[in-house]
Each structure stands twice: as C-alpha cells, then as structure tokens.
mmCIF file of C-alpha atoms in Angstrom:
data_model
loop_
_atom_site.group_PDB
_atom_site.id
_atom_site.type_symbol
_atom_site.label_atom_id
_atom_site.label_comp_id
_atom_site.label_asym_id
_atom_site.label_seq_id
_atom_site.Cartn_x
_atom_site.Cartn_y
_atom_site.Cartn_z
ATOM 1 C CA MET A 1 38.681 94.733 -13.073
ATOM 2 C CA LEU A 2 36.483 92.482 -15.197
ATOM 3 C CA ARG A 3 34.140 94.546 -17.165
ATOM 4 C CA LEU A 4 30.541 93.305 -17.473
ATOM 5 C CA THR A 5 29.286 93.245 -20.970
ATOM 6 C CA LEU A 6 26.103 91.840 -22.334
ATOM 7 C CA PRO A 7 27.724 88.770 -23.929
ATOM 8 C CA ARG A 8 29.526 87.931 -20.720
ATOM 9 C CA VAL A 9 26.319 88.260 -18.715
ATOM 10 C CA LEU A 10 24.524 85.897 -21.106
ATOM 11 C CA VAL A 11 27.321 83.303 -20.866
ATOM 12 C CA ALA A 12 27.188 83.415 -17.060
ATOM 13 C CA LEU A 13 23.408 82.924 -17.002
ATOM 14 C CA VAL A 14 23.658 79.932 -19.340
ATOM 15 C CA ALA A 15 26.324 78.367 -17.109
ATOM 16 C CA VAL A 16 24.152 78.792 -13.998
ATOM 17 C CA LEU A 17 21.168 77.213 -15.739
ATOM 18 C CA LEU A 18 23.240 74.201 -16.860
ATOM 19 C CA LEU A 19 24.619 73.639 -13.370
ATOM 20 C CA THR A 20 21.142 73.887 -11.864
ATOM 21 C CA TYR A 21 19.839 71.262 -14.303
ATOM 22 C CA ALA A 22 22.745 68.896 -13.705
ATOM 23 C CA PHE A 23 22.499 68.900 -9.916
ATOM 24 C CA ALA A 24 18.794 69.454 -9.249
ATOM 25 C CA VAL A 25 16.527 68.601 -12.157
ATOM 26 C CA ALA A 26 18.283 65.657 -13.869
ATOM 27 C CA PRO A 27 18.516 63.322 -10.825
ATOM 28 C CA ARG A 28 14.792 63.701 -10.073
ATOM 29 C CA THR A 29 13.936 63.015 -13.704
ATOM 30 C CA ALA A 30 16.122 59.910 -13.733
ATOM 31 C CA ASP A 31 14.531 58.601 -10.534
ATOM 32 C CA ARG A 32 11.104 59.196 -11.937
ATOM 33 C CA TRP A 33 11.639 57.385 -15.243
ATOM 34 C CA GLY A 34 14.110 54.739 -14.087
ATOM 35 C CA GLY A 35 17.091 55.952 -16.088
ATOM 36 C CA GLY A 36 20.379 57.684 -15.403
ATOM 37 C CA VAL A 37 23.388 56.802 -13.328
ATOM 38 C CA GLY A 38 21.438 56.565 -10.073
ATOM 39 C CA ALA A 39 19.089 54.004 -11.572
ATOM 40 C CA ASP A 40 22.017 51.936 -12.846
ATOM 41 C CA VAL A 41 23.557 51.777 -9.372
ATOM 42 C CA ALA A 42 20.224 50.860 -7.785
ATOM 43 C CA ALA A 43 19.735 48.133 -10.358
ATOM 44 C CA THR A 44 23.057 46.560 -9.457
ATOM 45 C CA THR A 45 22.403 46.633 -5.714
ATOM 46 C CA ARG A 46 18.672 45.768 -5.535
ATOM 47 C CA PRO A 47 18.169 42.036 -4.676
ATOM 48 C CA SER A 48 16.457 40.014 -7.415
ATOM 49 C CA VAL A 49 13.206 38.167 -6.565
ATOM 50 C CA SER A 50 12.734 34.705 -8.114
ATOM 51 C CA PRO A 51 9.249 33.507 -9.015
ATOM 52 C CA PRO A 52 7.819 30.959 -6.553
ATOM 53 C CA THR A 53 8.670 27.338 -7.341
ATOM 54 C CA PRO A 54 5.526 25.304 -8.077
ATOM 55 C CA PRO A 55 5.020 22.339 -5.723
ATOM 56 C CA ARG A 56 6.308 19.004 -7.040
ATOM 57 C CA GLU A 57 3.779 16.346 -7.915
ATOM 58 C CA PRO A 58 4.125 13.434 -5.460
ATOM 59 C CA GLU A 59 5.637 10.266 -6.907
ATOM 60 C CA LEU A 60 3.084 7.461 -7.067
ATOM 61 C CA PHE A 61 3.685 3.957 -5.800
ATOM 62 C CA PRO A 62 3.819 1.981 -7.917
ATOM 63 C CA PRO A 63 4.551 4.278 -10.872
ATOM 64 C CA ALA A 64 2.541 4.012 -14.077
ATOM 65 C CA GLY A 65 3.161 0.778 -15.933
ATOM 66 C CA LYS A 66 4.847 -0.884 -12.942
ATOM 67 C CA ALA A 67 3.820 -3.520 -10.398
ATOM 68 C CA PHE A 68 5.477 -4.188 -7.052
ATOM 69 C CA ILE A 69 6.697 -7.484 -5.657
ATOM 70 C CA GLY A 70 5.847 -8.191 -2.031
ATOM 71 C CA VAL A 71 6.642 -10.937 0.433
ATOM 72 C CA MET A 72 5.097 -12.473 3.534
ATOM 73 C CA THR A 73 7.098 -14.742 5.823
ATOM 74 C CA HIS A 74 6.342 -16.733 8.961
ATOM 75 C CA GLU A 75 8.465 -14.567 11.269
ATOM 76 C CA GLY A 76 7.560 -11.248 9.666
ATOM 77 C CA PRO A 77 9.500 -8.200 10.922
ATOM 78 C CA TYR A 78 10.658 -10.106 14.011
ATOM 79 C CA ASN A 79 13.268 -11.948 11.937
ATOM 80 C CA PHE A 80 14.325 -10.995 8.403
ATOM 81 C CA LYS A 81 16.263 -14.177 7.632
ATOM 82 C CA ALA A 82 13.513 -15.530 5.360
ATOM 83 C CA VAL A 83 13.162 -12.130 3.657
ATOM 84 C CA ASP A 84 16.896 -12.060 2.977
ATOM 85 C CA GLU A 85 16.784 -15.592 1.552
ATOM 86 C CA PHE A 86 13.811 -14.665 -0.626
ATOM 87 C CA THR A 87 15.577 -11.512 -1.863
ATOM 88 C CA LYS A 88 18.741 -13.415 -2.684
ATOM 89 C CA ALA A 89 16.832 -16.131 -4.540
ATOM 90 C CA ALA A 90 14.592 -13.652 -6.394
ATOM 91 C CA LYS A 91 17.496 -11.309 -7.177
ATOM 92 C CA ARG A 92 14.953 -8.574 -6.578
ATOM 93 C CA GLN A 93 14.346 -6.429 -3.508
ATOM 94 C CA PRO A 94 10.656 -6.704 -2.563
ATOM 95 C CA GLN A 95 8.969 -3.327 -2.222
ATOM 96 C CA VAL A 96 6.159 -4.398 0.144
ATOM 97 C CA MET A 97 6.156 -6.651 3.187
ATOM 98 C CA LEU A 98 2.952 -8.170 4.547
ATOM 99 C CA PHE A 99 2.787 -9.226 8.188
ATOM 100 C CA SER A 100 -0.029 -10.019 10.582
ATOM 101 C CA ALA A 101 -1.207 -9.027 14.042
ATOM 102 C CA ASP A 102 -4.181 -10.385 15.963
ATOM 103 C CA TRP A 103 -6.389 -8.357 18.281
ATOM 104 C CA ALA A 104 -5.911 -10.578 21.333
ATOM 105 C CA SER A 105 -2.148 -10.312 21.726
ATOM 106 C CA GLY A 106 -1.107 -7.683 19.189
ATOM 107 C CA ARG A 107 -0.296 -4.237 20.533
ATOM 108 C CA PHE A 108 0.923 -1.401 18.355
ATOM 109 C CA ASP A 109 4.702 -1.526 18.113
ATOM 110 C CA ARG A 110 6.293 1.174 16.004
ATOM 111 C CA SER A 111 9.542 -0.730 15.676
ATOM 112 C CA LEU A 112 7.879 -3.439 13.565
ATOM 113 C CA PHE A 113 6.821 -0.904 10.943
ATOM 114 C CA ASP A 114 10.103 0.992 11.055
ATOM 115 C CA ARG A 115 12.130 -2.194 10.524
ATOM 116 C CA ILE A 116 10.209 -2.821 7.314
ATOM 117 C CA SER A 117 10.325 0.798 6.153
ATOM 118 C CA ASP A 118 14.054 1.072 6.869
ATOM 119 C CA ARG A 119 14.622 -1.811 4.457
ATOM 120 C CA GLY A 120 12.884 0.039 1.631
ATOM 121 C CA MET A 121 9.572 -1.796 1.867
ATOM 122 C CA MET A 122 6.075 -0.445 2.429
ATOM 123 C CA PRO A 123 4.500 -2.163 5.457
ATOM 124 C CA MET A 124 1.184 -3.923 4.873
ATOM 125 C CA LEU A 125 -0.550 -5.146 8.014
ATOM 126 C CA ALA A 126 -2.974 -8.067 7.939
ATOM 127 C CA TRP A 127 -5.043 -6.912 10.916
ATOM 128 C CA GLU A 128 -7.009 -9.844 12.304
ATOM 129 C CA PRO A 129 -9.822 -9.472 14.886
ATOM 130 C CA TRP A 130 -9.355 -12.798 16.701
ATOM 131 C CA ASP A 131 -7.072 -14.703 19.063
ATOM 132 C CA TYR A 132 -4.656 -16.563 16.794
ATOM 133 C CA ARG A 133 -3.411 -18.659 19.744
ATOM 134 C CA ILE A 134 -6.616 -20.693 19.526
ATOM 135 C CA ASP A 135 -5.610 -21.618 15.996
ATOM 136 C CA GLU A 136 -2.080 -22.535 17.066
ATOM 137 C CA LYS A 137 -3.342 -24.730 19.888
ATOM 138 C CA ALA A 138 -5.712 -26.599 17.568
ATOM 139 C CA ARG A 139 -2.925 -27.210 15.054
ATOM 140 C CA LYS A 140 -0.663 -28.688 17.722
ATOM 141 C CA GLN A 141 -3.397 -31.222 18.498
ATOM 142 C CA GLY A 142 -2.997 -32.647 15.014
ATOM 143 C CA LEU A 143 -6.619 -32.045 14.023
ATOM 144 C CA ARG A 144 -7.881 -32.019 10.459
ATOM 145 C CA LEU A 145 -8.027 -28.652 8.715
ATOM 146 C CA ARG A 146 -11.813 -28.404 8.767
ATOM 147 C CA GLU A 147 -11.847 -29.206 12.480
ATOM 148 C CA ILE A 148 -9.290 -26.462 13.055
ATOM 149 C CA ASP A 149 -11.441 -24.040 11.040
ATOM 150 C CA GLU A 150 -14.492 -24.783 13.185
ATOM 151 C CA ILE A 151 -12.589 -24.239 16.419
ATOM 152 C CA ARG A 152 -10.803 -21.047 15.489
ATOM 153 C CA SER A 153 -13.807 -19.402 13.823
ATOM 154 C CA ASP A 154 -15.832 -19.556 17.047
ATOM 155 C CA GLN A 155 -14.650 -16.510 19.028
ATOM 156 C CA PRO A 156 -17.628 -14.464 20.281
ATOM 157 C CA THR A 157 -15.353 -11.780 21.779
ATOM 158 C CA TYR A 158 -14.591 -10.638 18.238
ATOM 159 C CA ARG A 159 -18.066 -10.937 16.779
ATOM 160 C CA LEU A 160 -18.593 -8.389 14.000
ATOM 161 C CA ALA A 161 -21.552 -6.788 15.776
ATOM 162 C CA ARG A 162 -19.339 -6.038 18.786
ATOM 163 C CA ILE A 163 -16.797 -4.314 16.553
ATOM 164 C CA ALA A 164 -19.462 -2.279 14.768
ATOM 165 C CA SER A 165 -21.163 -1.243 18.018
ATOM 166 C CA GLY A 166 -17.941 0.175 19.455
ATOM 167 C CA ASP A 167 -17.191 -2.413 22.137
ATOM 168 C CA LEU A 168 -13.580 -2.635 20.973
ATOM 169 C CA ASP A 169 -13.044 1.035 20.138
ATOM 170 C CA ASP A 170 -10.280 1.639 22.670
ATOM 171 C CA TYR A 171 -8.177 -1.064 21.073
ATOM 172 C CA VAL A 172 -8.881 0.151 17.534
ATOM 173 C CA LEU A 173 -8.037 3.744 18.436
ATOM 174 C CA SER A 174 -4.741 2.722 20.023
ATOM 175 C CA TRP A 175 -3.656 1.378 16.650
ATOM 176 C CA ALA A 176 -5.068 4.359 14.784
ATOM 177 C CA GLU A 177 -3.026 6.759 16.885
ATOM 178 C CA GLY A 178 0.045 4.566 16.551
ATOM 179 C CA ILE A 179 -0.122 4.266 12.777
ATOM 180 C CA LYS A 180 -0.812 7.987 12.482
ATOM 181 C CA SER A 181 2.401 8.696 14.398
ATOM 182 C CA LEU A 182 4.491 6.823 11.814
ATOM 183 C CA GLY A 183 4.185 9.662 9.331
ATOM 184 C CA TYR A 184 4.601 7.418 6.276
ATOM 185 C CA PRO A 185 2.175 5.262 4.248
ATOM 186 C CA VAL A 186 0.960 1.952 5.640
ATOM 187 C CA ALA A 187 -1.404 -0.502 3.950
ATOM 188 C CA LEU A 188 -4.029 -2.004 6.269
ATOM 189 C CA ARG A 189 -5.615 -5.303 5.258
ATOM 190 C CA PHE A 190 -8.440 -5.655 7.749
ATOM 191 C CA GLY A 191 -10.337 -8.940 8.144
ATOM 192 C CA HIS A 192 -9.133 -10.664 4.961
ATOM 193 C CA GLU A 193 -10.774 -13.671 3.246
ATOM 194 C CA MET A 194 -14.072 -12.692 4.780
ATOM 195 C CA ASN A 195 -15.981 -14.661 2.106
ATOM 196 C CA GLY A 196 -14.703 -17.927 3.551
ATOM 197 C CA ASP A 197 -15.857 -19.705 6.701
ATOM 198 C CA TRP A 198 -12.552 -20.240 8.465
ATOM 199 C CA TYR A 199 -12.221 -16.950 10.356
ATOM 200 C CA PRO A 200 -14.424 -15.476 13.115
ATOM 201 C CA TRP A 201 -15.011 -12.327 11.022
ATOM 202 C CA SER A 202 -16.816 -14.302 8.330
ATOM 203 C CA GLU A 203 -20.563 -13.726 8.175
ATOM 204 C CA ALA A 204 -20.980 -17.524 7.937
ATOM 205 C CA THR A 205 -19.484 -18.114 11.402
ATOM 206 C CA ASN A 206 -19.288 -16.856 14.989
ATOM 207 C CA GLY A 207 -22.911 -15.738 15.236
ATOM 208 C CA ASN A 208 -22.387 -13.041 12.603
ATOM 209 C CA ARG A 209 -25.207 -11.902 10.332
ATOM 210 C CA ALA A 210 -25.505 -10.662 6.776
ATOM 211 C CA GLY A 211 -24.354 -7.046 6.546
ATOM 212 C CA ASP A 212 -22.255 -7.187 9.713
ATOM 213 C CA TYR A 213 -18.927 -7.225 7.897
ATOM 214 C CA VAL A 214 -19.555 -3.975 6.043
ATOM 215 C CA LYS A 215 -20.755 -2.306 9.241
ATOM 216 C CA ALA A 216 -17.641 -3.422 11.125
ATOM 217 C CA TRP A 217 -15.301 -2.305 8.322
ATOM 218 C CA ARG A 218 -16.891 1.132 8.021
ATOM 219 C CA HIS A 219 -16.817 1.626 11.777
ATOM 220 C CA VAL A 220 -13.103 0.795 12.012
ATOM 221 C CA HIS A 221 -12.361 2.987 8.980
ATOM 222 C CA ASP A 222 -14.282 5.920 10.499
ATOM 223 C CA LEU A 223 -12.396 5.623 13.778
ATOM 224 C CA PHE A 224 -9.087 5.892 11.929
ATOM 225 C CA ARG A 225 -10.338 8.888 9.983
ATOM 226 C CA THR A 226 -11.528 10.599 13.167
ATOM 227 C CA ALA A 227 -8.110 9.975 14.720
ATOM 228 C CA GLY A 228 -6.454 11.651 11.719
ATOM 229 C CA ALA A 229 -4.713 8.475 10.512
ATOM 230 C CA THR A 230 -4.821 9.541 6.873
ATOM 231 C CA ASN A 231 -1.608 7.665 5.991
ATOM 232 C CA VAL A 232 -3.529 4.370 5.726
ATOM 233 C CA THR A 233 -4.195 2.603 2.438
ATOM 234 C CA TRP A 234 -7.230 0.393 3.051
ATOM 235 C CA VAL A 235 -6.971 -3.052 1.439
ATOM 236 C CA TRP A 236 -10.169 -5.101 1.123
ATOM 237 C CA SER A 237 -9.041 -8.643 0.421
ATOM 238 C CA PRO A 238 -11.396 -11.614 -0.169
ATOM 239 C CA ASN A 239 -10.350 -15.087 -1.197
ATOM 240 C CA VAL A 240 -10.843 -16.107 -4.819
ATOM 241 C CA GLN A 241 -14.272 -17.638 -5.336
ATOM 242 C CA TRP A 242 -14.155 -21.425 -5.615
ATOM 243 C CA ASP A 243 -17.761 -22.555 -6.073
ATOM 244 C CA GLU A 244 -21.318 -21.271 -6.034
ATOM 245 C CA SER A 245 -21.630 -21.638 -2.273
ATOM 246 C CA THR A 246 -19.587 -18.497 -1.602
ATOM 247 C CA PRO A 247 -21.463 -15.229 -1.074
ATOM 248 C CA PRO A 248 -21.536 -12.501 -3.748
ATOM 249 C CA LEU A 249 -18.539 -10.280 -3.100
ATOM 250 C CA GLU A 250 -20.497 -7.081 -3.614
ATOM 251 C CA SER A 251 -22.543 -7.906 -0.511
ATOM 252 C CA LEU A 252 -19.325 -7.766 1.534
ATOM 253 C CA TYR A 253 -17.848 -4.663 -0.105
ATOM 254 C CA PRO A 254 -17.770 -1.504 2.075
ATOM 255 C CA GLY A 255 -17.698 0.808 -0.971
ATOM 256 C CA ASP A 256 -15.041 2.777 -2.813
ATOM 257 C CA ALA A 257 -15.255 5.558 -0.230
ATOM 258 C CA TYR A 258 -13.881 3.075 2.312
ATOM 259 C CA VAL A 259 -11.434 1.082 0.171
ATOM 260 C CA ASP A 260 -8.238 2.107 -1.639
ATOM 261 C CA TRP A 261 -6.940 -1.215 -2.981
ATOM 262 C CA LEU A 262 -8.725 -4.439 -3.777
ATOM 263 C CA GLY A 263 -6.878 -7.591 -2.757
ATOM 264 C CA LEU A 264 -7.186 -11.280 -3.588
ATOM 265 C CA SER A 265 -5.807 -14.463 -2.030
ATOM 266 C CA GLY A 266 -5.364 -17.472 -4.300
ATOM 267 C CA TYR A 267 -3.018 -20.453 -4.440
ATOM 268 C CA TYR A 268 -2.242 -23.314 -6.768
ATOM 269 C CA GLY A 269 -1.909 -26.659 -5.025
ATOM 270 C CA THR A 270 -4.526 -26.785 -2.282
ATOM 271 C CA GLY A 271 -8.227 -27.475 -1.840
ATOM 272 C CA TYR A 272 -10.320 -26.745 -4.912
ATOM 273 C CA PHE A 273 -7.156 -25.730 -6.760
ATOM 274 C CA SER A 274 -5.155 -28.901 -6.095
ATOM 275 C CA ASP A 275 -5.320 -29.843 -9.771
ATOM 276 C CA TYR A 276 -3.283 -27.666 -12.089
ATOM 277 C CA ARG A 277 -4.894 -24.353 -12.963
ATOM 278 C CA ASN A 278 -3.029 -21.348 -14.286
ATOM 279 C CA PHE A 279 -3.310 -17.842 -12.867
ATOM 280 C CA ASP A 280 -6.290 -16.833 -15.005
ATOM 281 C CA GLU A 281 -8.152 -20.030 -14.168
ATOM 282 C CA ILE A 282 -7.687 -19.369 -10.439
ATOM 283 C CA PHE A 283 -8.178 -15.598 -10.366
ATOM 284 C CA GLY A 284 -9.993 -14.697 -13.598
ATOM 285 C CA ASP A 285 -13.638 -15.194 -12.614
ATOM 286 C CA THR A 286 -13.195 -13.375 -9.305
ATOM 287 C CA ILE A 287 -11.444 -10.430 -10.975
ATOM 288 C CA GLU A 288 -14.369 -10.160 -13.401
ATOM 289 C CA GLU A 289 -16.769 -10.150 -10.448
ATOM 290 C CA LEU A 290 -14.804 -7.415 -8.672
ATOM 291 C CA ARG A 291 -14.960 -5.240 -11.762
ATOM 292 C CA THR A 292 -18.748 -5.262 -11.716
ATOM 293 C CA PHE A 293 -18.723 -2.976 -8.663
ATOM 294 C CA SER A 294 -15.284 -1.372 -8.259
ATOM 295 C CA GLU A 295 -12.431 -0.048 -10.383
ATOM 296 C CA ARG A 296 -9.937 0.273 -7.553
ATOM 297 C CA PRO A 297 -6.368 -0.992 -8.188
ATOM 298 C CA LEU A 298 -5.912 -4.698 -7.515
ATOM 299 C CA VAL A 299 -3.186 -6.394 -5.479
ATOM 300 C CA ILE A 300 -2.663 -10.145 -5.314
ATOM 301 C CA THR A 301 -2.218 -10.041 -1.557
ATOM 302 C CA GLU A 302 -1.413 -13.728 -1.144
ATOM 303 C CA THR A 303 -0.328 -16.235 -3.739
ATOM 304 C CA ALA A 304 2.080 -19.131 -4.151
ATOM 305 C CA ALA A 305 2.345 -22.599 -5.639
ATOM 306 C CA ALA A 306 2.989 -26.002 -4.128
ATOM 307 C CA ASP A 307 4.934 -28.729 -5.898
ATOM 308 C CA ASP A 308 2.970 -31.866 -5.036
ATOM 309 C CA ASN A 309 2.183 -32.370 -8.722
ATOM 310 C CA GLY A 310 5.650 -31.358 -9.863
ATOM 311 C CA ARG A 311 4.372 -28.273 -11.713
ATOM 312 C CA LYS A 312 5.387 -25.437 -9.406
ATOM 313 C CA VAL A 313 8.035 -24.084 -11.789
ATOM 314 C CA GLU A 314 5.580 -24.242 -14.679
ATOM 315 C CA TRP A 315 2.971 -22.325 -12.647
ATOM 316 C CA ILE A 316 5.433 -19.569 -11.711
ATOM 317 C CA LYS A 317 6.549 -19.103 -15.316
ATOM 318 C CA GLU A 318 3.016 -19.100 -16.694
ATOM 319 C CA THR A 319 1.726 -16.754 -14.002
ATOM 320 C CA PHE A 320 4.276 -14.078 -14.795
ATOM 321 C CA ARG A 321 3.610 -14.466 -18.505
ATOM 322 C CA LEU A 322 -0.081 -13.770 -17.893
ATOM 323 C CA LEU A 323 0.211 -10.950 -15.342
ATOM 324 C CA PRO A 324 1.212 -8.105 -17.723
ATOM 325 C CA LYS A 325 -2.130 -8.265 -19.516
ATOM 326 C CA HIS A 326 -3.812 -7.375 -16.195
ATOM 327 C CA ARG A 327 -3.013 -3.639 -16.152
ATOM 328 C CA ASP A 328 -5.183 -3.210 -13.062
ATOM 329 C CA ILE A 329 -2.906 -5.471 -10.971
ATOM 330 C CA ILE A 330 -0.381 -3.180 -9.281
ATOM 331 C CA GLY A 331 1.318 -5.722 -7.026
ATOM 332 C CA VAL A 332 1.886 -9.395 -6.210
ATOM 333 C CA ILE A 333 2.741 -10.628 -2.705
ATOM 334 C CA TRP A 334 4.339 -14.063 -2.468
ATOM 335 C CA PHE A 335 3.534 -16.270 0.542
ATOM 336 C CA GLU A 336 7.076 -17.369 1.411
ATOM 337 C CA VAL A 337 6.061 -19.841 4.115
ATOM 338 C CA ASP A 338 6.400 -23.586 4.653
ATOM 339 C CA LYS A 339 2.997 -24.218 6.232
ATOM 340 C CA GLU A 340 0.891 -27.290 5.454
ATOM 341 C CA LEU A 341 2.644 -27.188 2.074
ATOM 342 C CA ASP A 342 5.958 -25.601 1.118
ATOM 343 C CA TRP A 343 4.975 -22.447 -0.768
ATOM 344 C CA ARG A 344 8.435 -20.851 -0.771
ATOM 345 C CA ILE A 345 10.380 -20.017 -3.908
ATOM 346 C CA VAL A 346 13.481 -21.249 -2.059
ATOM 347 C CA SER A 347 11.944 -24.733 -1.837
ATOM 348 C CA SER A 348 14.048 -25.666 -4.875
ATOM 349 C CA ARG A 349 16.707 -24.130 -7.071
ATOM 350 C CA ALA A 350 14.412 -24.501 -10.081
ATOM 351 C CA SER A 351 11.604 -22.561 -8.376
ATOM 352 C CA ALA A 352 13.973 -19.790 -7.317
ATOM 353 C CA THR A 353 15.427 -19.532 -10.811
ATOM 354 C CA ALA A 354 11.987 -19.379 -12.446
ATOM 355 C CA PHE A 355 10.858 -16.658 -10.058
ATOM 356 C CA ALA A 356 14.062 -14.628 -10.454
ATOM 357 C CA GLN A 357 13.821 -14.738 -14.241
ATOM 358 C CA ALA A 358 10.174 -13.653 -14.092
ATOM 359 C CA VAL A 359 10.642 -10.654 -11.790
ATOM 360 C CA ALA A 360 13.737 -9.481 -13.660
ATOM 361 C CA ALA A 361 11.334 -7.854 -16.135
ATOM 362 C CA PRO A 362 11.350 -4.011 -16.197
ATOM 363 C CA ARG A 363 7.722 -4.089 -15.003
ATOM 364 C CA TYR A 364 8.971 -5.000 -11.508
ATOM 365 C CA ASP A 365 11.996 -2.701 -11.441
ATOM 366 C CA LEU A 366 10.940 0.000 -8.985
ATOM 367 C CA ARG A 367 11.520 1.265 -5.484
ATOM 368 C CA TRP A 368 9.429 2.338 -2.507
ATOM 369 C CA SER A 369 10.213 5.282 -0.258
ATOM 370 C CA PRO A 370 8.228 6.869 2.587
ATOM 371 C CA GLU A 371 7.734 10.022 0.507
ATOM 372 C CA MET A 372 5.791 8.198 -2.198
ATOM 373 C CA VAL A 373 1.987 8.253 -2.388
ATOM 374 C CA PRO A 374 0.185 4.920 -2.862
ATOM 375 C CA ARG A 375 -1.556 4.765 -6.222
ATOM 376 C CA GLY A 376 -5.311 5.210 -5.914
ATOM 377 C CA GLU A 377 -6.372 4.639 -9.506
ATOM 378 C CA VAL A 378 -5.629 2.158 -12.255
ATOM 379 C CA ASP A 379 -3.342 3.380 -15.041
ATOM 380 C CA ASP A 380 -5.144 4.824 -18.046
#
C-alpha cells in the first residue's frame, strides 16, 4: 500500500493544479487575448475580408489631348458603303457618325443608332423640325439655291412657337423615350445653322420671332430631361458668321445649362467662302464670338472643301496644321457628300492622301465605346 507522506501530497496537489490550468484556464485566456493554439486554428479558417474597391473613374470621350474624327454621308446608317470608302481612304476609323432625321417622316428607329454604335462610332443625330421632302421636290425642279431656300423655309407646321408651346410634344417625347432606351451616349444636334435663313427654324423665316429659338430649344431639352433621357449630349450648332447681317449668336444661345457641346458648320468653296480662305479665316471670328459667352467644348460639326479652284488638297493640309492650336476643338466631322459640289475626300487620290496623312497624327488616335462619357469641359 502506498503510504501518504507530506511530500507526496504536495506533489499530487501541484499536478492537479497544473492539469486544471491546462484544460480550463489557459483556453479561456487564449480566446480572450487572441493567442494560443485555438486562435491559430481560427486564424487559418476565418475568411479574409478585402477592402471595398473604389469605383473606377469613367473614361472621357475624347480623352484629354485628343480630338475625334467624324463623318457624315448621304445614305447615313441606311448604307455604310460611303463610310467604308471614307475609312479606307482616311486609313482611320471615324469615332462619330452624324446623320439626319426630319420631323415629318422620321420616326425613332433603334436599329439606326445600333448600326452606328456596333461599328465603334458614337451616333450624332441632326434632328430637323421640318419636312425635308419639300426641299427634295424643289431641288428636282432645278431651281436656284436661293429659290429653294425660300420654299423650304416656309413650313408653318414646324414654326418655333408651336414647338415651344407644346403642340408637337407627343412626337418629341416618342424620340426622348426611344433614345433613353438605347442606354448609351447619343449626341443630339437640334435645329442646326439657326443663324441662317434657309431653314424653317430660323428666326428670320417661317413667321418666327426673336427669342423663339431659345424657347423651342429649352422646351425640347426639358421634355427629354423629364423623360429621363440623360444619355443625350446636346449640340448647339450655328453656321460660321459670314457678314454683319447675321444675328449675334448669343441671342440664339439657350445657355450652358442646356448645351453640352458647341458646334460649327463651315466650308471652303461655296458662297462667301468661294475664294480661298484657310480654317482660321473661315472659323476664327465665330470661335472668338462663341467664347464671349460659353466655354463649352467645340466640335466642327460640318466641314469640307471643294476643288473648283484646285486648292482642296492645300486646304486639307493647312486645316490640320492649324487645328492643334485650338485646344477647345474636340472633334471634326467631315461632310463626305457629293451635293452641289463634291466635298468628299475620295473625290481624288490626292485629297484622300492629304487627309490620311493629316489624321494619322496621334491627336486623332482614339476609340469610342458605349461605356465612355462624353467630355463636358475643355482640357485644362
């Protein structure tokens, strides 16, 4: 029989205390302070939590320091043959395509926009409140240009006051809902060249009055905003000023709250600009006037050169030498149409070569995608 002695009793008590600590006290202490074997196991099995990824800044179109090349053809998105010929001649994929629709026969057709977008181009719609068939009929009669202007500009159905008062709201809203449904950016060039007298939306024609254009623009803009069509880039696009008879552009400007891009139409080889004038001589004074009341980015929404004086190639080369100094110009749209005069770059091999060499510059090397956000400010 084991005999109990004091030393043996003390050893037994110490052993009991050590076992109690190992199995009862130590695990709770480890859990409390995050140490020990239990904590190590938990650390290896507990899922890690990554910090939230900050949202990516949207890519601007065009990016800083870049300018897009655009094209407008006679057939528009109904037939891309002319676009393909332009692209081949320019050796540059255009990033914007301008096409037109009138209010008399034009109904929203998603496929037209999708055809452009699917080719990597941002659609820009020249939206024209008139019946263009009146213009076509007058042209077939072989009338002089000024006679055609007088006939086509007289269309009371599309008087500016009727637009502003809401008489055509159902039609406007049908397009607003349609464009909203696209889900990607679209540029809308409403009632362009309003400072001339050849369209029924000019204040100088069709029974319109001073101030009517701004009222009509703001009304159409507000209808789109009410419909939730926030994917629209609004392009206000007068013609370049040609003499002192044209109205001050500020009187026709709806305001920066209603406009995203400024646009300008200007050509070498017709009318007041039949004699040779370089880009700055055609556009310079009007750009200076625009900058007295708006700093919005500028797009040359229509331009081209004719070759009646044999200087088309020279004009193309000089234009693209001058453009880079205009940091506020974010895009140039070429009017690739043979109408009255042959404005196309494919009109001659020399013209195509000059254009291709010009747009080969890194300034025009960019892309458009539906995820991009149209630039709203001029580069710093």
